[in-house]
Short mmCIF file of C-alpha atoms and ligand atoms in Angstrom, two decimals:
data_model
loop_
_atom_site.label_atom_id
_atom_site.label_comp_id
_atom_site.label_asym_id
_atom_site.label_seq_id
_atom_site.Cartn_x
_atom_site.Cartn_y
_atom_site.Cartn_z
CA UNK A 481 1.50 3.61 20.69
CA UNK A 482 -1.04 5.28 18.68
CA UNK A 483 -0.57 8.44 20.05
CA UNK A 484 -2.43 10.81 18.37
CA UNK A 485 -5.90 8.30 18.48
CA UNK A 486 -7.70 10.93 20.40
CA UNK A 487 -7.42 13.58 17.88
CA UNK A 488 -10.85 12.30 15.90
CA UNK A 489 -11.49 14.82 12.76
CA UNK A 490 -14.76 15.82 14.21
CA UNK A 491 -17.04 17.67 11.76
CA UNK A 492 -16.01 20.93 12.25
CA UNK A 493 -11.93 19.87 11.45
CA UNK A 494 -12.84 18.01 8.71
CA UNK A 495 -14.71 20.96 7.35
CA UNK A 496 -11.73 22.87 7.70
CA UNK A 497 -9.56 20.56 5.91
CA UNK A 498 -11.50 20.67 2.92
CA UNK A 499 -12.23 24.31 2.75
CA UNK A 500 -8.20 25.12 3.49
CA UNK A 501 -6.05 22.43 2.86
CA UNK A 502 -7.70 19.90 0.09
CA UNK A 503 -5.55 19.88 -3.14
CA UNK A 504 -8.53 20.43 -5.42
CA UNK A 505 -7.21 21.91 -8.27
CA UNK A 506 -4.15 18.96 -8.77
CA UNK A 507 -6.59 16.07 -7.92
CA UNK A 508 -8.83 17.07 -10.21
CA UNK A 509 -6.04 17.43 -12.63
CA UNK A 510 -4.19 14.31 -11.48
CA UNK A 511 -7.33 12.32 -12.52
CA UNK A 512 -8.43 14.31 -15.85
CA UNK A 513 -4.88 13.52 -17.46
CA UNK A 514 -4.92 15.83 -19.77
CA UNK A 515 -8.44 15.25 -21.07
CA UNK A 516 -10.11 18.13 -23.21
CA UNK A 517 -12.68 19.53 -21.49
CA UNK A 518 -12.40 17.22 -18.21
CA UNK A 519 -13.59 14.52 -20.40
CA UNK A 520 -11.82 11.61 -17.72
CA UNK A 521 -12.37 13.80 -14.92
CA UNK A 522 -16.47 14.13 -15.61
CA UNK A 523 -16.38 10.37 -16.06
CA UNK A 524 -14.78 9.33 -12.62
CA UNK A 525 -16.18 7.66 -9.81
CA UNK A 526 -16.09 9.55 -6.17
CA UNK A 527 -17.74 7.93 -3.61
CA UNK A 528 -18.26 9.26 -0.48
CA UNK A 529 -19.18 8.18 3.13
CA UNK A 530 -20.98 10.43 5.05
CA UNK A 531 -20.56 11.21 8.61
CA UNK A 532 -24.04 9.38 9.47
CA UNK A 533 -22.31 6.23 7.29
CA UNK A 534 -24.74 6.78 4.75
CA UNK A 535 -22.70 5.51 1.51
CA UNK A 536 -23.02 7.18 -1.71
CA UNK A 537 -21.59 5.98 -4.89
CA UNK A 538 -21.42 7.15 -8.30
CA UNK A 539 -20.75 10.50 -7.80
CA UNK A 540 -19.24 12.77 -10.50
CA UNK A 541 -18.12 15.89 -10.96
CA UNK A 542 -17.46 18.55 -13.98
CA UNK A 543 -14.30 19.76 -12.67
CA UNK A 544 -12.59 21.74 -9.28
CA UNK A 545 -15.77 23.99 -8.77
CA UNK A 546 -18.55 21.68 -8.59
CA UNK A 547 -15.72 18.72 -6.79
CA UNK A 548 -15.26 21.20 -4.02
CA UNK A 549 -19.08 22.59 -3.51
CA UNK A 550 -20.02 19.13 -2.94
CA UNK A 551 -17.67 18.11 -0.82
CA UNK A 552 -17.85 21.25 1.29
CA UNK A 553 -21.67 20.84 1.61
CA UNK A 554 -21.44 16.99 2.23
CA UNK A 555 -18.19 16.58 4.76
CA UNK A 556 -17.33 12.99 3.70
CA UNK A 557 -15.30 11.13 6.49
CA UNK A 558 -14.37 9.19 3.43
CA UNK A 559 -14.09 9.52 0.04
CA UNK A 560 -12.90 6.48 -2.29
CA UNK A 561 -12.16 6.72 -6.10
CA UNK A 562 -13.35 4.17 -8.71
CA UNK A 563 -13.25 4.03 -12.25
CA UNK A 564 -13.79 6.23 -15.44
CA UNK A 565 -16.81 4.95 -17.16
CA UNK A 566 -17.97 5.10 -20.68
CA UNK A 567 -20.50 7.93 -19.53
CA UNK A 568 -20.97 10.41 -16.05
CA UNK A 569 -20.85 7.67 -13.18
CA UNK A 570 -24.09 10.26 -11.99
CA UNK A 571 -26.20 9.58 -15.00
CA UNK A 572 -25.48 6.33 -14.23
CA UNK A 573 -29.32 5.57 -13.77
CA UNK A 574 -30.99 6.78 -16.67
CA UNK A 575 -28.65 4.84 -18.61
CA UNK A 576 -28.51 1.49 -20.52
CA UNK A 577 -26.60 -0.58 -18.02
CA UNK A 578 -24.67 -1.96 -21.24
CA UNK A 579 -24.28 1.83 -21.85
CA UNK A 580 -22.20 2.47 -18.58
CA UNK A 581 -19.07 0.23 -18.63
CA UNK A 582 -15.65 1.02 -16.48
CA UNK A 583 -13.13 1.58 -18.99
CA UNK A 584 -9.65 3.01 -16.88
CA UNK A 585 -8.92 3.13 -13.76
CA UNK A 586 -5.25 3.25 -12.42
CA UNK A 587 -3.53 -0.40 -10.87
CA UNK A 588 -4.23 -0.10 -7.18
CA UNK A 589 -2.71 -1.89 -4.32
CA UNK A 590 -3.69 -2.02 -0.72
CA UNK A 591 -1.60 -3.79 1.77
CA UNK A 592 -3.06 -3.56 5.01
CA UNK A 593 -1.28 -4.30 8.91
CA UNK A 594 -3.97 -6.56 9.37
CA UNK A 595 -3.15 -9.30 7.41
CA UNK A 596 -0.30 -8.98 9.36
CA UNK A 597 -1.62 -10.17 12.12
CA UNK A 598 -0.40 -13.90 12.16
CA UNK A 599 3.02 -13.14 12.01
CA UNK A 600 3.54 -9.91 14.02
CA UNK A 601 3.87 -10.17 17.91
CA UNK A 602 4.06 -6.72 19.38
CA UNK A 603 0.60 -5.53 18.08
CA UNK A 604 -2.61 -6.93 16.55
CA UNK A 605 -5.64 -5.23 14.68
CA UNK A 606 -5.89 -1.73 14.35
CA UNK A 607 -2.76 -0.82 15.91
CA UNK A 608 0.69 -0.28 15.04
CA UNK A 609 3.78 0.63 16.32
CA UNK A 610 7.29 1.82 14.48
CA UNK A 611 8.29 -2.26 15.02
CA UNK A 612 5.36 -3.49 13.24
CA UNK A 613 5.54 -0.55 10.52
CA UNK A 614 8.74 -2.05 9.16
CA UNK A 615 6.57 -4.67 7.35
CA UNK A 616 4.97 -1.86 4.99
CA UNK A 617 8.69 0.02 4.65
CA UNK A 618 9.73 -3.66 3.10
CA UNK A 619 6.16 -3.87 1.18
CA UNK A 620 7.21 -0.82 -0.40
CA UNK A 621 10.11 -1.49 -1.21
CA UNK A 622 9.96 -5.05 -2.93
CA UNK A 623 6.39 -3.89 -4.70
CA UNK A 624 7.70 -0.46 -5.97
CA UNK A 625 10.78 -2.16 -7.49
CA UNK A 626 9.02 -4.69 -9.26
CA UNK A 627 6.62 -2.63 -10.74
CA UNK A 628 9.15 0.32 -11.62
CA UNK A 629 11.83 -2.93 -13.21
CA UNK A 630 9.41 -5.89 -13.85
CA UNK A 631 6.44 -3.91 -16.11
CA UNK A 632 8.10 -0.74 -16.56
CA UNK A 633 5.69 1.47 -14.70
CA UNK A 634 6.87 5.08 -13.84
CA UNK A 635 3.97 7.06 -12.35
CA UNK A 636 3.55 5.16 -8.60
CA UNK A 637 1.75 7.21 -6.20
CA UNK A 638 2.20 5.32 -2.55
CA UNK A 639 -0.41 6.78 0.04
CA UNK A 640 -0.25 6.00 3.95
CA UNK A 641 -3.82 4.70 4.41
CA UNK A 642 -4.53 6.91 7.72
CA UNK A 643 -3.74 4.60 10.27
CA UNK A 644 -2.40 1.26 9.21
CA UNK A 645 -1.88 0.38 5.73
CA UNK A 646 0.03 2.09 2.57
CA UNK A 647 -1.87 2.17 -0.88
CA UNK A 648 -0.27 2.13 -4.50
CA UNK A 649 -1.62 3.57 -7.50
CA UNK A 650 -0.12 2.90 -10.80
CA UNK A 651 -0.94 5.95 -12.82
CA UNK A 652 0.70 5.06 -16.37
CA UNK A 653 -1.30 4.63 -18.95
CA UNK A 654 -0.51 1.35 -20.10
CA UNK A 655 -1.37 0.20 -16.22
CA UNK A 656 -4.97 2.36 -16.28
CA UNK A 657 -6.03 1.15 -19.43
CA UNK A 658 -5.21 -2.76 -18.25
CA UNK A 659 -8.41 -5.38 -18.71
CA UNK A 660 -9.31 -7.62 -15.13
CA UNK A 661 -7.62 -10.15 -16.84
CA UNK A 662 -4.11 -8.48 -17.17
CA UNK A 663 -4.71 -6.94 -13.54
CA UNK A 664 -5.40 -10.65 -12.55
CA UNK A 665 -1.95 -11.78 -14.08
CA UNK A 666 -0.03 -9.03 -12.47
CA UNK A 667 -1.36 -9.76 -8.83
CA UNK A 668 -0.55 -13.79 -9.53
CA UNK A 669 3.06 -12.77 -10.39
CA UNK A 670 3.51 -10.47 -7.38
CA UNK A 671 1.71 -12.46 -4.74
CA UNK A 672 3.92 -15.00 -3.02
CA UNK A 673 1.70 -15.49 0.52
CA UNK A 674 -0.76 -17.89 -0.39
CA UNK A 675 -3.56 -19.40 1.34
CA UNK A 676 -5.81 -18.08 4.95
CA UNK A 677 -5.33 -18.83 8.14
CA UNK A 678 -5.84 -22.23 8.04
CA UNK A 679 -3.04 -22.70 5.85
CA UNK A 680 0.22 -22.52 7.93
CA UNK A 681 2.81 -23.28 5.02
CA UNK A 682 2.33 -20.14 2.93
CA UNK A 683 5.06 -19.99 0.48
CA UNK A 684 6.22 -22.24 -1.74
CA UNK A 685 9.32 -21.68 -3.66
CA UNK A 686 11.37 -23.65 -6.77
CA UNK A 687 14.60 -24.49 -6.15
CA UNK A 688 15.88 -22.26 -9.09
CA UNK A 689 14.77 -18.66 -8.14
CA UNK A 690 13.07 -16.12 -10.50
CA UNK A 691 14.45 -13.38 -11.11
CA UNK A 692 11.85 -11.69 -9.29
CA UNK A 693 12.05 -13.51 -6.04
CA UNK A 694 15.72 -13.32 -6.10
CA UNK A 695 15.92 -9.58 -6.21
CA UNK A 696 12.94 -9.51 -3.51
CA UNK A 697 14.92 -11.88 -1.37
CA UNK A 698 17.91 -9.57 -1.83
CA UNK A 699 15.64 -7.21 -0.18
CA UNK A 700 13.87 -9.49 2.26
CA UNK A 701 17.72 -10.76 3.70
CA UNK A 702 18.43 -6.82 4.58
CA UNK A 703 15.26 -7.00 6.79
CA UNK A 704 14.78 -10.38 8.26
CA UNK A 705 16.94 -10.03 11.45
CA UNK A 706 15.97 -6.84 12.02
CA UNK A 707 12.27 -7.48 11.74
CA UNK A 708 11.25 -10.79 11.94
CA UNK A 709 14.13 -12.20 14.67
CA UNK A 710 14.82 -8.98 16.99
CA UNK A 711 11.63 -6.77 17.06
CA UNK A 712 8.97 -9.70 16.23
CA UNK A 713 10.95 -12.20 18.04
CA UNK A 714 9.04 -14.98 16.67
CA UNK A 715 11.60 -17.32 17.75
CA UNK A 716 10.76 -16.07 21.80
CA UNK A 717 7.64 -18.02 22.84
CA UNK A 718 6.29 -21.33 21.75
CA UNK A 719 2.85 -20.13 20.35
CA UNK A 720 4.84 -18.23 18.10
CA UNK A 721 8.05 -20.86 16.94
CA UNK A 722 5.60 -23.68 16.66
CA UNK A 723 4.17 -21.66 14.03
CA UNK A 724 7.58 -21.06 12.48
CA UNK A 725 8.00 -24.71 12.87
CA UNK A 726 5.14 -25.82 11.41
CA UNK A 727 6.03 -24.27 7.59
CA UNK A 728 8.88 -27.58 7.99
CA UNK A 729 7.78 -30.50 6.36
CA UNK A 730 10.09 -32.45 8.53
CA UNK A 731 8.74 -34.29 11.82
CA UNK A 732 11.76 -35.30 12.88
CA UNK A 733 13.72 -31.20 12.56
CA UNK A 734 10.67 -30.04 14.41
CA UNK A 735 10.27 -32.52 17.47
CA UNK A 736 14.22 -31.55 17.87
CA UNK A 737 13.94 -28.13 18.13
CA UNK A 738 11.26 -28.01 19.87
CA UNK A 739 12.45 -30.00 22.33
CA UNK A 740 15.95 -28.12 22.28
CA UNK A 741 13.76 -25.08 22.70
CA UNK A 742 11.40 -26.02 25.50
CA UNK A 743 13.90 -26.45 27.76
CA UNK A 744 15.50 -23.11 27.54
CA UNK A 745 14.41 -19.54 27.69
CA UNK A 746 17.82 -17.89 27.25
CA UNK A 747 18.11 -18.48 23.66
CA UNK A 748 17.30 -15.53 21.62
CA UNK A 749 15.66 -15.53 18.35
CA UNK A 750 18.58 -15.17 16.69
CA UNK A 751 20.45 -17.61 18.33
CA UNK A 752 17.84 -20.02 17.79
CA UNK A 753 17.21 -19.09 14.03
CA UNK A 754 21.01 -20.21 13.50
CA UNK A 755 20.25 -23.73 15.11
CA UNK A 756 17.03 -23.89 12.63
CA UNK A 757 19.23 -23.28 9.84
CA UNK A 758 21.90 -25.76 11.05
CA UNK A 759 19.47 -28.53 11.68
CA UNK A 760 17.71 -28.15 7.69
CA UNK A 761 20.97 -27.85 6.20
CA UNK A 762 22.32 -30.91 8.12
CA UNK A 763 18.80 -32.76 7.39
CA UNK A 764 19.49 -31.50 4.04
CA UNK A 765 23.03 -32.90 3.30
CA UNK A 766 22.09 -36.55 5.32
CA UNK A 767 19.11 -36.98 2.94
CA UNK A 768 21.60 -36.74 0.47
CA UNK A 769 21.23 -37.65 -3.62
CA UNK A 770 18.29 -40.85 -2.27
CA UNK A 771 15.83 -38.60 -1.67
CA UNK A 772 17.16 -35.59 -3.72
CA UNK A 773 13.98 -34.08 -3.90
CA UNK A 774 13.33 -34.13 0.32
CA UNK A 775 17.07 -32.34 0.54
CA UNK A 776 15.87 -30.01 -2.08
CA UNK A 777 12.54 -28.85 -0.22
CA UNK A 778 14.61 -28.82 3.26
CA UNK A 779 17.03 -26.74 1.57
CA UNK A 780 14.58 -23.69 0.22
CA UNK A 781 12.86 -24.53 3.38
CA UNK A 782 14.78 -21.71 4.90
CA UNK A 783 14.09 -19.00 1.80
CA UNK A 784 10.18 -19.73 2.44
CA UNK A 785 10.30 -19.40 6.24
CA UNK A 786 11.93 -15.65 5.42
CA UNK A 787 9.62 -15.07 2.91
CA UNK A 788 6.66 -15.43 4.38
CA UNK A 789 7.14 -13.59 7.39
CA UNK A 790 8.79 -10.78 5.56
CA UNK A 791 7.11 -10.81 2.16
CA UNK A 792 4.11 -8.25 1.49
CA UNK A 793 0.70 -9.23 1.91
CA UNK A 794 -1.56 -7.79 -1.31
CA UNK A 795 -5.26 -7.53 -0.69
CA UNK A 796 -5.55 -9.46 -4.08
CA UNK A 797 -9.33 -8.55 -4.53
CA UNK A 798 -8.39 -4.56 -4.78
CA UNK A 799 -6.26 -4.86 -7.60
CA UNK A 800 -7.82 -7.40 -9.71
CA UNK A 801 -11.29 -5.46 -10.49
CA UNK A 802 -10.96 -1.94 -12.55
CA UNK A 803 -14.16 -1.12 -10.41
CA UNK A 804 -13.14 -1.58 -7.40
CA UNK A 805 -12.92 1.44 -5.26
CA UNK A 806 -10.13 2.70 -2.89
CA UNK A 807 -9.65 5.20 -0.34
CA UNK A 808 -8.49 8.20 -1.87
CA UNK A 809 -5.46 10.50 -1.17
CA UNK A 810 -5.63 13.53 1.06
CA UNK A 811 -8.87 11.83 2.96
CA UNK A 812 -8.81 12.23 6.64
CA UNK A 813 -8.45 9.08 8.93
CA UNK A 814 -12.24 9.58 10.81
CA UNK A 815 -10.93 7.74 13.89
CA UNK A 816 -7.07 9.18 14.04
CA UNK A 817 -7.21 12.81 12.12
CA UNK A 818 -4.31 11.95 10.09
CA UNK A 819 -4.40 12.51 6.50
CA UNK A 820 -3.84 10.03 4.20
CA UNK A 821 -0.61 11.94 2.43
CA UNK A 822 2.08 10.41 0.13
CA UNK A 823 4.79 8.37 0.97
CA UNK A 824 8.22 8.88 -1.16
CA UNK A 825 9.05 5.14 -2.06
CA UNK A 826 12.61 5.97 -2.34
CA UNK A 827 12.39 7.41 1.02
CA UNK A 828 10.03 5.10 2.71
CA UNK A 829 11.94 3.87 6.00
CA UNK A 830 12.37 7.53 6.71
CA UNK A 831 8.33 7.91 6.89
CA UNK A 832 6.60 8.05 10.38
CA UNK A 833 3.00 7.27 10.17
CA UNK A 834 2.73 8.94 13.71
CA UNK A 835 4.47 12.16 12.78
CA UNK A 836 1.78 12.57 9.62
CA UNK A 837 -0.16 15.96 10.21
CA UNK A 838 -3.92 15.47 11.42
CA UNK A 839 -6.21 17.92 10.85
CA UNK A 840 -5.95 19.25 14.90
CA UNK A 841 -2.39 19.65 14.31
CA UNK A 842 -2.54 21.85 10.91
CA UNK A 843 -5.44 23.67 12.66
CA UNK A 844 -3.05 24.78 15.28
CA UNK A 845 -0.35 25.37 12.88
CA UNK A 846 -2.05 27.40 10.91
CA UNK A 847 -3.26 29.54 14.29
CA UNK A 848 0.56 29.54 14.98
CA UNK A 849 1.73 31.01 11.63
CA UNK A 850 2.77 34.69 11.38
CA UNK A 851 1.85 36.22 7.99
CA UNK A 852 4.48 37.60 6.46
CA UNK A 853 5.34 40.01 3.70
CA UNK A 854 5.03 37.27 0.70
CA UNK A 855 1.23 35.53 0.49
CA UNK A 856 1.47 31.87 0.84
CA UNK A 857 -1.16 29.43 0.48
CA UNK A 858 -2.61 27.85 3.66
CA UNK A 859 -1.03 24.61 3.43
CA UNK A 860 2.29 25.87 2.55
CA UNK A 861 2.02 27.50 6.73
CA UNK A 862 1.66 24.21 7.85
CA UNK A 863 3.95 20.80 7.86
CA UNK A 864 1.29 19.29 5.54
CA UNK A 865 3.36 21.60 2.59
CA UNK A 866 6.33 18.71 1.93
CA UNK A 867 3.22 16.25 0.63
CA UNK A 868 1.34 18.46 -1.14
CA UNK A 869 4.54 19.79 -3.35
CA UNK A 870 5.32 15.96 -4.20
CA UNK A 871 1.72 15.15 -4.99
CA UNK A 872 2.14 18.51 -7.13
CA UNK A 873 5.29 17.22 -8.37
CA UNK A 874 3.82 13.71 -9.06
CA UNK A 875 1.02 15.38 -11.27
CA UNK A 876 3.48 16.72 -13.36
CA UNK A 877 4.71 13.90 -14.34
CA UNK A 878 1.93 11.84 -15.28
CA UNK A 879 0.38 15.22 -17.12
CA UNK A 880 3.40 14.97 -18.74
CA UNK A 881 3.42 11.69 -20.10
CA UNK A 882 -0.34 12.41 -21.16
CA UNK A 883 0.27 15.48 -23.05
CA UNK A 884 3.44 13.98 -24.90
CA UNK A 885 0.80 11.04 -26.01
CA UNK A 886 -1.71 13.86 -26.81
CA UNK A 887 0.91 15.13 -28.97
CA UNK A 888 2.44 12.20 -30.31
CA UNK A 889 -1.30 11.00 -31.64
CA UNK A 890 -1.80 14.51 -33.14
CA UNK A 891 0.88 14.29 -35.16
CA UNK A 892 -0.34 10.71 -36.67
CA UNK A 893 -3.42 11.85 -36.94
CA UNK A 894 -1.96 14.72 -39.05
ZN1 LIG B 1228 3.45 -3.22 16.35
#
C-alpha cells in the first residue's frame, strides 16, 4: 500500500525542499518564543543526519540566516530537535559540563505503528495501510484530549512522522519548563499498555474507572468494532484469538471458546466477540458474591481486552528525558519523500498519510503552476500551503501566550 515508497528525496529534492519550501522564518520563531535577541532560539539543539549517516549533534544557530546556510550547505536527511541549554548547544565543548545543562524543551510524544505490531493483522513493520492508520487517528484522539482537559495544555503541535508514526509536542510553557520527574509522572498517568512482548495481559484496570480511562473508553467503544473486530479481525484466525484469549485469566472461558471456535470458520469477529462477552459475563454472574473478586476481574475483563488493542502505545523513553531528541517538523521522510507536516487533531480521521505531499510531488507542482498577476510564495503554488498556514497559525498562538507572559512580568517587574 505504500504507494508513493519509490519517490526517495534524493539529494537534489531534498535540496530543493530546503531552499523553496522550508518554513525558516516561523520555525525559528516557533522555537525562540518570543526571546529577546533569539536568546531560546541560539540555545536550541538541532541535530542533523547527514546523507552519508554521519550524525551530528549539538548544533546551534543565531537565528533564520545562519539556520538556513547550514542546512542548505549540509542537506540533512534528518534533522531532530533537542533541548534549550543553559549556554549555545555549539560551545558545548569548551564549556564546564556543569556549565551546559538542558533547561526547556517542549513535552514530546512519539507513538510509532510499530509497536503496533502485536495486535495489527493486515501489516507489520514499516508499513501501513488506511486499516492499520486508524490506530494513530484513535492515539490522537484519546492523547490530545487528555492533555488539552487533564493538564490544561493548549499549544499541541501533532506531526505525521513521514511514514508511520504521529509525534506530539506540547509547546506551553508550563509543559517546556517541566523537570524529568514531572515528565515521568505525566507518561505513568497516560500509559495504560504495560509490559513487552512477553507479557500477553497488558492492561490492567480497577473496577471503578478514572475519570480518565472512562472518557478514553468513551472514545475507545466508538472504534473497537470498526478497528479491532472488522478491519484487524483478530477474532479470524487462531494465532491471533489465542492471543485475545490469553489476556483471560479464566482456563475454563478459554478452553470453551476455543473449542467453540476451532470448529468453525464462518463465525466472524464480531459474531464471535459477542460469544466472548456472553461467556465472561455468564462466568461472571455464576462466580457470584463467593468469589466476588474472580466475578469482578471477569467482569473488567472485557474493558482491558478493548483497551489494549485499541489504546495508544507511547514510546515512554521520548517523553520522559528533556534531552531527548525528536524528529523535527517539515523534515523529509529519506526513504518515502513525504514531509513530515502537521496533523489537525480535531481533524485527524480526515488525514491521509498517503496523500501528504513529497518533495517529487511539490517539485512537479511547482513546474505545473502558472504565475499569475499577484506574487505568491513557493509553497503557497503547491498542496504543501494548507500545513504551512496552520503551522503559521500554530506559531501565533504560542507567540502569543509568550508575549502576554513577557508582558505580564514587565508589569511586576515595574
Ligand atoms: Zn495495515
Amino acid at each position: 500500500m505504500d504507494s508513493k515508497e519509490d519517490e526517495a528525496a534524493t539529494p537534489e529534492l531534498l535540496s530543493f525542499f530546503y531552499s523553496r519550501f522550508f518554513p525558516y522564518k516561523t520555525y525559528v520563531n516557533w522555537l525562540n518564543y518570543e526571546t529577546e535577541s533569539n536568546g531560546a532560539f541560539k540555545n536550541r539543539e538541532l541535530s542533523f543526519t547527514l546523507p552519508s549517516d554521519a550524525y551530528l549533534r549539538y548544533n546551534s544557530y543565531n537565528g533564520e540566516e545562519d539556520l538556513k546556510a547550514e542546512i542548505m550547505k549540509m542537506c540533512p536527511t534528518k534533522i531532530d530537535i533537542g533541548a534549550i541549554y543553559t549556554a549555545k548547544p555549539k560551545d558545548k565543548k569548551t564549556m564546564r559540563l556543569s556549565a551546559f545543562k538542558p533547561v526547556e524543551k517542549e513535552l514530546i510524544f512519539d507513538i510509532d505503528m510499530t509497536d503496533y505490531d502485536e495486535i495489527r493483522t493486515c501489516c507489520s513493520g514499516a508499513s501501513i495501510c488506511y486499516k492499520c492508520w486508524k490506530f494513530m487517528t484513535v492515539a490522537i484522539k484519546i492523547i490530545d484530549v487528555a492533555l488539552r482537559e487533564d493538564f490544561g495544555f493548549k499549544h499541541l503541535l501533532w506531526v505525521y512522522s513521514g511514514r508511520r508514526g504521529v509525534h506530539c509536542w506540547v509547546c506551553d510553557e508550563n509543559a517546556r519548563k517541566l523537570s524529568n520527574e514531572r515528565r515521568a509522572a505525566i507518561v505513568s498517568y497516560l500509559a495504560v499498555i504495560k509490559g513487552g512482548t512477553q507479557v500477553s495481559k497488558k492492561v490492567q484496570l480497577n473496577r471503578t474507572l478514572h475519570p480518565f480511562l472512562r472518557r478514553s473508553l468513551e472514545i475507545i467503544e466508538k472504534y473497537f468494532e470498526d478497528i479491532v473486530l472488522k478491519d484487524q479481525d483478530v477474532l479470524g484466525s487462531e494465532e491471533n484469538w489465542s492471543k485475545v484469549l490469553n489476556c483471560i485469566q479464566d482456563d475454563e472461558i478459554i478452553k470453551k471458546l476455543s473449542n467453540k471456535w476451532n470448529g468453525s470458520n464462518s463465525k466472524s469477529s464480531v459474531q464471535k466477540w459477542d460469544e466472548l462477552v456472553n461467556e465472561l459475563e455468564h462466568a461472571a454472574s455464576a462466580s457470584g458474591r463467593k468469589y466476588s473478586k474472580k466475578a469482578e476481574q471477569l467482569q473488567i475483563c472485557k474493558l482491558e481486552i478493548m483497551f489494549q488493542y485499541t489504546y495508544p502505545r507511547l514510546d515512554e523513553a521520548v517523553s520522559k528525558n528533556i534531552n531527548h531528541l525528536l524528529k523535527s517538523p517539515f523534515c523529509v521522510h529519506p526513504k518515502t519523500g513525504r514531509v513530515c507536516v502537521p496533523i489537525q487533531p480535531d481533524d485527524c480521521e480526515n488525514f491521509d498519510p498517503f496523500e501528504v505531499p513529497t518533495v517529487s510531488s511539490l517539485y512537479q507542482e511547482l513546474n505545473l503552476y502558472v504565475e499569475g498577476e499577484r506574487k505568491v510564495h513557493d509553497y503557497e503554488k503547491t498542496s504543501l500551503k494548507p500545513y504551512i498556514k496552520y503551522f503559521d497559525n500554530f506559531v501565533k498562538g504560542t507567540s502569543k501566550e509568550a508575549r502576554e507572559k513577557n508582558r505580564s512580568q514587565a508589569s511586576m517587574e515595574f
